[in-house]
Coordinates of C-alpha atoms in Angstrom, one line a residue:
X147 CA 120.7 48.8 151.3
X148 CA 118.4 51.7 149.7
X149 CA 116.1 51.2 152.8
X150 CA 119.0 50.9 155.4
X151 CA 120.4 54.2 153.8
X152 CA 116.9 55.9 153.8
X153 CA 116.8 54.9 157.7
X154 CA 120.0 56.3 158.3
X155 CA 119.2 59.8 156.9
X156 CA 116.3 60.2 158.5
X157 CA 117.8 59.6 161.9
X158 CA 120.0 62.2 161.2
X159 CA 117.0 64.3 159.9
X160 CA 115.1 63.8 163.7
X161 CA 118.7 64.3 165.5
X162 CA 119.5 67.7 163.7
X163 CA 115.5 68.7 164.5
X164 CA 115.9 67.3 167.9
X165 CA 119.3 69.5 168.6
X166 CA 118.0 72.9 167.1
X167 CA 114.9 72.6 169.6
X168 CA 117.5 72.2 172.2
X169 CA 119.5 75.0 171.1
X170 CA 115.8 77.4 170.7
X171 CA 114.8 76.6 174.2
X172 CA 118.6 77.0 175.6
X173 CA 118.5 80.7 173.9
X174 CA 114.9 81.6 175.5
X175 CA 116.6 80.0 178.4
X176 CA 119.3 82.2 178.5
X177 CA 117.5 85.3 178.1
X178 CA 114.9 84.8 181.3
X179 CA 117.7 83.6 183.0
X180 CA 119.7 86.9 182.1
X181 CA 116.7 89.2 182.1
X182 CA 117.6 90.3 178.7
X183 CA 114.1 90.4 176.2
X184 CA 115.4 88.7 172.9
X185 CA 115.7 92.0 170.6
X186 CA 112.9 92.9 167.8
X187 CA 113.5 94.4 164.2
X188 CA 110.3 96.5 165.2
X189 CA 110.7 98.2 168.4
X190 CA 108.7 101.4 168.0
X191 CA 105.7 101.1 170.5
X192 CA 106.0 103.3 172.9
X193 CA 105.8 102.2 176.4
X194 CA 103.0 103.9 178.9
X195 CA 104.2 105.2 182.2
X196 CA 103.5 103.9 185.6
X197 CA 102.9 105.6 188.6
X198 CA 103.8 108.9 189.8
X199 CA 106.2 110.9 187.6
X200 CA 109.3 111.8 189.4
X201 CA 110.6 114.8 189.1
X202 CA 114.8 115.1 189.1
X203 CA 116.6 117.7 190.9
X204 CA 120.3 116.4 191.0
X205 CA 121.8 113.5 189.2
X206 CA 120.7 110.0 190.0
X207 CA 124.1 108.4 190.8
X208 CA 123.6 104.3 190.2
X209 CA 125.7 101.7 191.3
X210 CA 124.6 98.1 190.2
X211 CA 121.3 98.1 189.0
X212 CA 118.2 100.5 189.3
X213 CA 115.1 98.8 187.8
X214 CA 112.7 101.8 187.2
X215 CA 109.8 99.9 187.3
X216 CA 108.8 101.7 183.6
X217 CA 108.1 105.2 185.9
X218 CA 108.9 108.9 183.8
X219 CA 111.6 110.7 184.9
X220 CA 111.9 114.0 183.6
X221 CA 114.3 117.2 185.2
X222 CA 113.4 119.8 187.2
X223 CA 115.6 122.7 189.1
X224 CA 119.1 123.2 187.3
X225 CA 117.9 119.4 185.2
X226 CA 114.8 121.1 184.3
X227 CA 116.1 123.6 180.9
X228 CA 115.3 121.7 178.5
X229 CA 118.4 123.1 176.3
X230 CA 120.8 122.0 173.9
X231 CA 123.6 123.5 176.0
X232 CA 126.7 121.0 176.3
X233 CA 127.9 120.4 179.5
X234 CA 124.6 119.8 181.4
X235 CA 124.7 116.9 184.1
X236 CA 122.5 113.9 183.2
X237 CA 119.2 112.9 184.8
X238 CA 121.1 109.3 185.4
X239 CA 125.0 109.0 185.9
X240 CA 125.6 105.3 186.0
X241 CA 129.1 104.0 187.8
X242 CA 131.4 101.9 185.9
X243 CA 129.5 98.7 185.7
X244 CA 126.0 99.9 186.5
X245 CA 122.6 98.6 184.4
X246 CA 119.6 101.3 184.2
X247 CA 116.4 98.7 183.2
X248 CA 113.0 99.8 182.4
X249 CA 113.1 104.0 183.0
X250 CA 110.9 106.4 180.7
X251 CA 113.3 110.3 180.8
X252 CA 110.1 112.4 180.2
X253 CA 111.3 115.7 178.9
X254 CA 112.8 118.0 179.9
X255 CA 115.4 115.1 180.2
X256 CA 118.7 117.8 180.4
X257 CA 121.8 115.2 179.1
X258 CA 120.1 112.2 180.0
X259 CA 122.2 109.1 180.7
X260 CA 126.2 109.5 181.6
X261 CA 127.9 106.1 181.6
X262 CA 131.3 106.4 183.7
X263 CA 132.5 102.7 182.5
X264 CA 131.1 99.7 181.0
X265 CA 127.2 100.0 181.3
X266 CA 123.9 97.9 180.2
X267 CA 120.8 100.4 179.2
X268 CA 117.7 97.8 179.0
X269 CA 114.3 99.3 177.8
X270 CA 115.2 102.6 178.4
X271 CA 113.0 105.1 176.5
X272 CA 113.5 108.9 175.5
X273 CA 110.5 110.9 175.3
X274 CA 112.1 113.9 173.9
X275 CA 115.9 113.9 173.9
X276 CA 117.7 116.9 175.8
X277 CA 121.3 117.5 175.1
X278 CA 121.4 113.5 174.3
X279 CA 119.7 110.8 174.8
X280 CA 123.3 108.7 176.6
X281 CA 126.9 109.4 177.0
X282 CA 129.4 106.8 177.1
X283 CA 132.8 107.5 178.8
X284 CA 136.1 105.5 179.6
X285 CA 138.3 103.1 177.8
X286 CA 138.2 99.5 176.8
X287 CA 134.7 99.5 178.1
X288 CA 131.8 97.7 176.8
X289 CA 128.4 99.4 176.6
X290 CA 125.1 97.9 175.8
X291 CA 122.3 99.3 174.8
X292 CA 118.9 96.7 175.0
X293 CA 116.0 97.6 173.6
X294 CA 113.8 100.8 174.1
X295 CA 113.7 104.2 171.8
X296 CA 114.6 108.1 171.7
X297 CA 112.7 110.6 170.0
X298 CA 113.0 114.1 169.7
X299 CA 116.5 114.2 169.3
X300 CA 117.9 117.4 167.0
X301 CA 121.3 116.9 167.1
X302 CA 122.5 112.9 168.4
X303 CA 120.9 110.3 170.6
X304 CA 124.0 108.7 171.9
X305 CA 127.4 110.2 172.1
X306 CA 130.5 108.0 172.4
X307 CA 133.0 110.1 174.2
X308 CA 135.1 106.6 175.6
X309 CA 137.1 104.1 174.1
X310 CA 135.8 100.4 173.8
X311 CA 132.9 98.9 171.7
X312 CA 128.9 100.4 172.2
X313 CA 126.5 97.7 171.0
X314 CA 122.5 98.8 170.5
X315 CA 120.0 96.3 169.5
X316 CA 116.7 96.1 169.4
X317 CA 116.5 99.8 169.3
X318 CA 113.9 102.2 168.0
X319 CA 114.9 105.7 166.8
X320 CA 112.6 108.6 165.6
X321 CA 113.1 112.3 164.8
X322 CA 116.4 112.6 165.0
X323 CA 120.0 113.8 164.0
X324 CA 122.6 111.0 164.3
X325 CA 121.6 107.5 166.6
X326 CA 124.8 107.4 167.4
X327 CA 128.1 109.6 167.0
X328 CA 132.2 108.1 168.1
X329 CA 133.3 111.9 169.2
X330 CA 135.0 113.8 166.3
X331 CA 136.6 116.1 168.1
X332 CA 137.0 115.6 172.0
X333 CA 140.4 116.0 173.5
X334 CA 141.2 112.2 174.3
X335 CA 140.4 110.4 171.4
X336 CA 140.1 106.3 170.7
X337 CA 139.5 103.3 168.7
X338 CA 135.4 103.1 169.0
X339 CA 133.6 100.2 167.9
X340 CA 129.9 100.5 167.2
X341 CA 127.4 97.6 166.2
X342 CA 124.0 98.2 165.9
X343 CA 121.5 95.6 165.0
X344 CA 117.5 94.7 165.0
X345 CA 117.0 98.3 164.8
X346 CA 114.3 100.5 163.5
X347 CA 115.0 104.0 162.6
X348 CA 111.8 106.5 161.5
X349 CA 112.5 109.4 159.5
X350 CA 113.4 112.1 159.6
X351 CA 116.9 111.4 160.5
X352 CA 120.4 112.3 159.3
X353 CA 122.4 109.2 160.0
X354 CA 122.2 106.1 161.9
X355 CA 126.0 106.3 162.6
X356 CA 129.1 109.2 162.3
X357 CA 133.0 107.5 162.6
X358 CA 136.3 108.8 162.4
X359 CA 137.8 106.8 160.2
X360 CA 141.9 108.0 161.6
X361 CA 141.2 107.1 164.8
X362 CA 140.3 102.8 163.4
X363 CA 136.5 103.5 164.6
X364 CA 133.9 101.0 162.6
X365 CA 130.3 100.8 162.3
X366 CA 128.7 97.4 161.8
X367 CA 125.0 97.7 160.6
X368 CA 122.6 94.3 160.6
X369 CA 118.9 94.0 160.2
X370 CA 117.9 97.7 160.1
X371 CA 115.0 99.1 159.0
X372 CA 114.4 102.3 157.7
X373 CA 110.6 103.6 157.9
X374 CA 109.9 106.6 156.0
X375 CA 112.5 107.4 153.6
X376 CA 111.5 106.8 150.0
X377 CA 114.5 109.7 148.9
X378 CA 117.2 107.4 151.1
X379 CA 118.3 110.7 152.6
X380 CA 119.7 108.9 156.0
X381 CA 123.3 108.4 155.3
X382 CA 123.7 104.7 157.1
X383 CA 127.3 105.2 157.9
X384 CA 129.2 108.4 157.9
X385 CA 133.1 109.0 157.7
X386 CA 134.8 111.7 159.4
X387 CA 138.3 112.8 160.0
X388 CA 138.3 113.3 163.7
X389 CA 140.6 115.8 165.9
X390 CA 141.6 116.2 169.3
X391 CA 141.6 120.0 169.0
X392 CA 137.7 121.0 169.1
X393 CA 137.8 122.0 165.8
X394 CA 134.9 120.8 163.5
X395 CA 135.5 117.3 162.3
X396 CA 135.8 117.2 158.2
X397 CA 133.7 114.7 156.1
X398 CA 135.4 111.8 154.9
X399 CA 133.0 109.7 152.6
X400 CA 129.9 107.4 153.3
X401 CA 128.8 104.0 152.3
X402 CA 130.0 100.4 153.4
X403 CA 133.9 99.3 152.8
X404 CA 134.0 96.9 154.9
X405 CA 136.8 98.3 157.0
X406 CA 135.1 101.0 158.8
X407 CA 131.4 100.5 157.4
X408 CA 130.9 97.2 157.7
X409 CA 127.3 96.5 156.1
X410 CA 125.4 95.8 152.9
X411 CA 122.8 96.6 151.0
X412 CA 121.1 93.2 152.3
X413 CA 121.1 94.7 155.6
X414 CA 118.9 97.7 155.4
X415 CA 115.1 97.5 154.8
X416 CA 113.5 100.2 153.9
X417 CA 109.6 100.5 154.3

């Protein structure tokens, strides 16, 4: 019986061996079949661009998907300030829908990315962030943000202006002010949910994420590392009291409780 019983644990030994395989190779599977490259903890090598720079005059509008081909983009004419003025058009405005794959914004890169609806941004990378980096707009959308990196960025790198959830992962921040900011004071205001993940963020930065906490907004951080930062001056999630007046948004408190910062200390590395 000790034999038959030693037998019949190892079968079940090769069959839960034999169905993780399966369930590795259907993943990879998944992602070639989807175009999607698996996300990395460590995303910071900056990509070389090909070809001829192009330079932007007017807005890029793009429906479905543009595949940049990793070519620099960079503005020039009324895209070419370089400023920190709000209000400047983008160098890419994506329709509701729309997926922007494998672009380099050189700078000056004006207010980069506008996303009308539901978007996918897949290796994008921001030399030097204008205004910001993306801007995400509309409700109960879903935006996606796949890999690639900003730098540069003195004030945010993506600004979520829309309602719905914005979800960044193997992403690669450096030099910046917030990665990400839910709006604290635009004039239509929603419940925002961010989740970033498999993300590497270099100081110096102020915070990976700013929510208003009236408005039901959360921030879910996993696998994030910080490089850099020995003082832990990057707040990871930051509360704010949001208005739909304009005025300044108030502080509101920082630090996971698992309601609107939804993380531990388990899931920040710093190096």
């Amino acid at each position: 019986m000790a034999e038959q019983r030693t037998s019949m644990a190892g079968q079940r030994t090769r069959r839960r061996a034999v169905a993780a395989a399966l369930g590795a190779v259907a993943l990879t599977a998944g992602a070639i079949t989807t175009g999607l490259t698996l996300p990395t903890a460590s995303a910071a090598t900056w990509p070389t661009p090909s070809g001829t720079p192009q330079a932007v005059t007017k807005s890029i509008s793009v429906s479905g998907t543009l595949d940049g081909g990793m070519k620099r983009y960079y503005g020039s004419g009324d895209l070419g300030s370089g400023g920190q003025d709000e209000g400047q058009d983008p160098l890419f405005d994506l329709k509701d829908g729309a997926t922007l794959k494998n672009v380099i914004l050189g700078a000056p890169a004006a207010d980069g990315v506008h996303c009308a609806g539901s978007c996918t941004l897949q290796n994008v990378w921001w030399e030097d962030v204008g205004e910001d980096a993306a801007t995400f707009r509309g409700t109960g959308k879903t935006y996606n943000v796949i890999g690639g990196g900003a730098r540069k960025a003195s004030d945010k790198v993506f600004q979520f202006n829309g309602g719905g959830t914005l979800t960044i992962s193997g992403f690669a921040v450096q030099d910046f002010g917030k990665l990400v900011r839910s709006c604290g004071n635009c004039s239509s205001q929603y419940k925002r949910t961010i989740n970033v993940s498999n993300t590497e963020v270099t100081a110096p930065g102020k915070a990976i994420g700013g929510i208003n906490t009236n408005y039901g907004d959360s921030l879910t951080l996993r696998g994030i590392t910080i490089v850099g930062d020995s003082g832990k001056k990057i707040v990871p999630c930051q509360k704010y009291i949001g208005n739909n007046t304009g005025k300044e948004p108030t502080e509101n408190g920082s630090g996971p409780d698992g309601t609107y910062c939804k993380y531990s200390a388990s899931d920040i590395t710093y190096k």
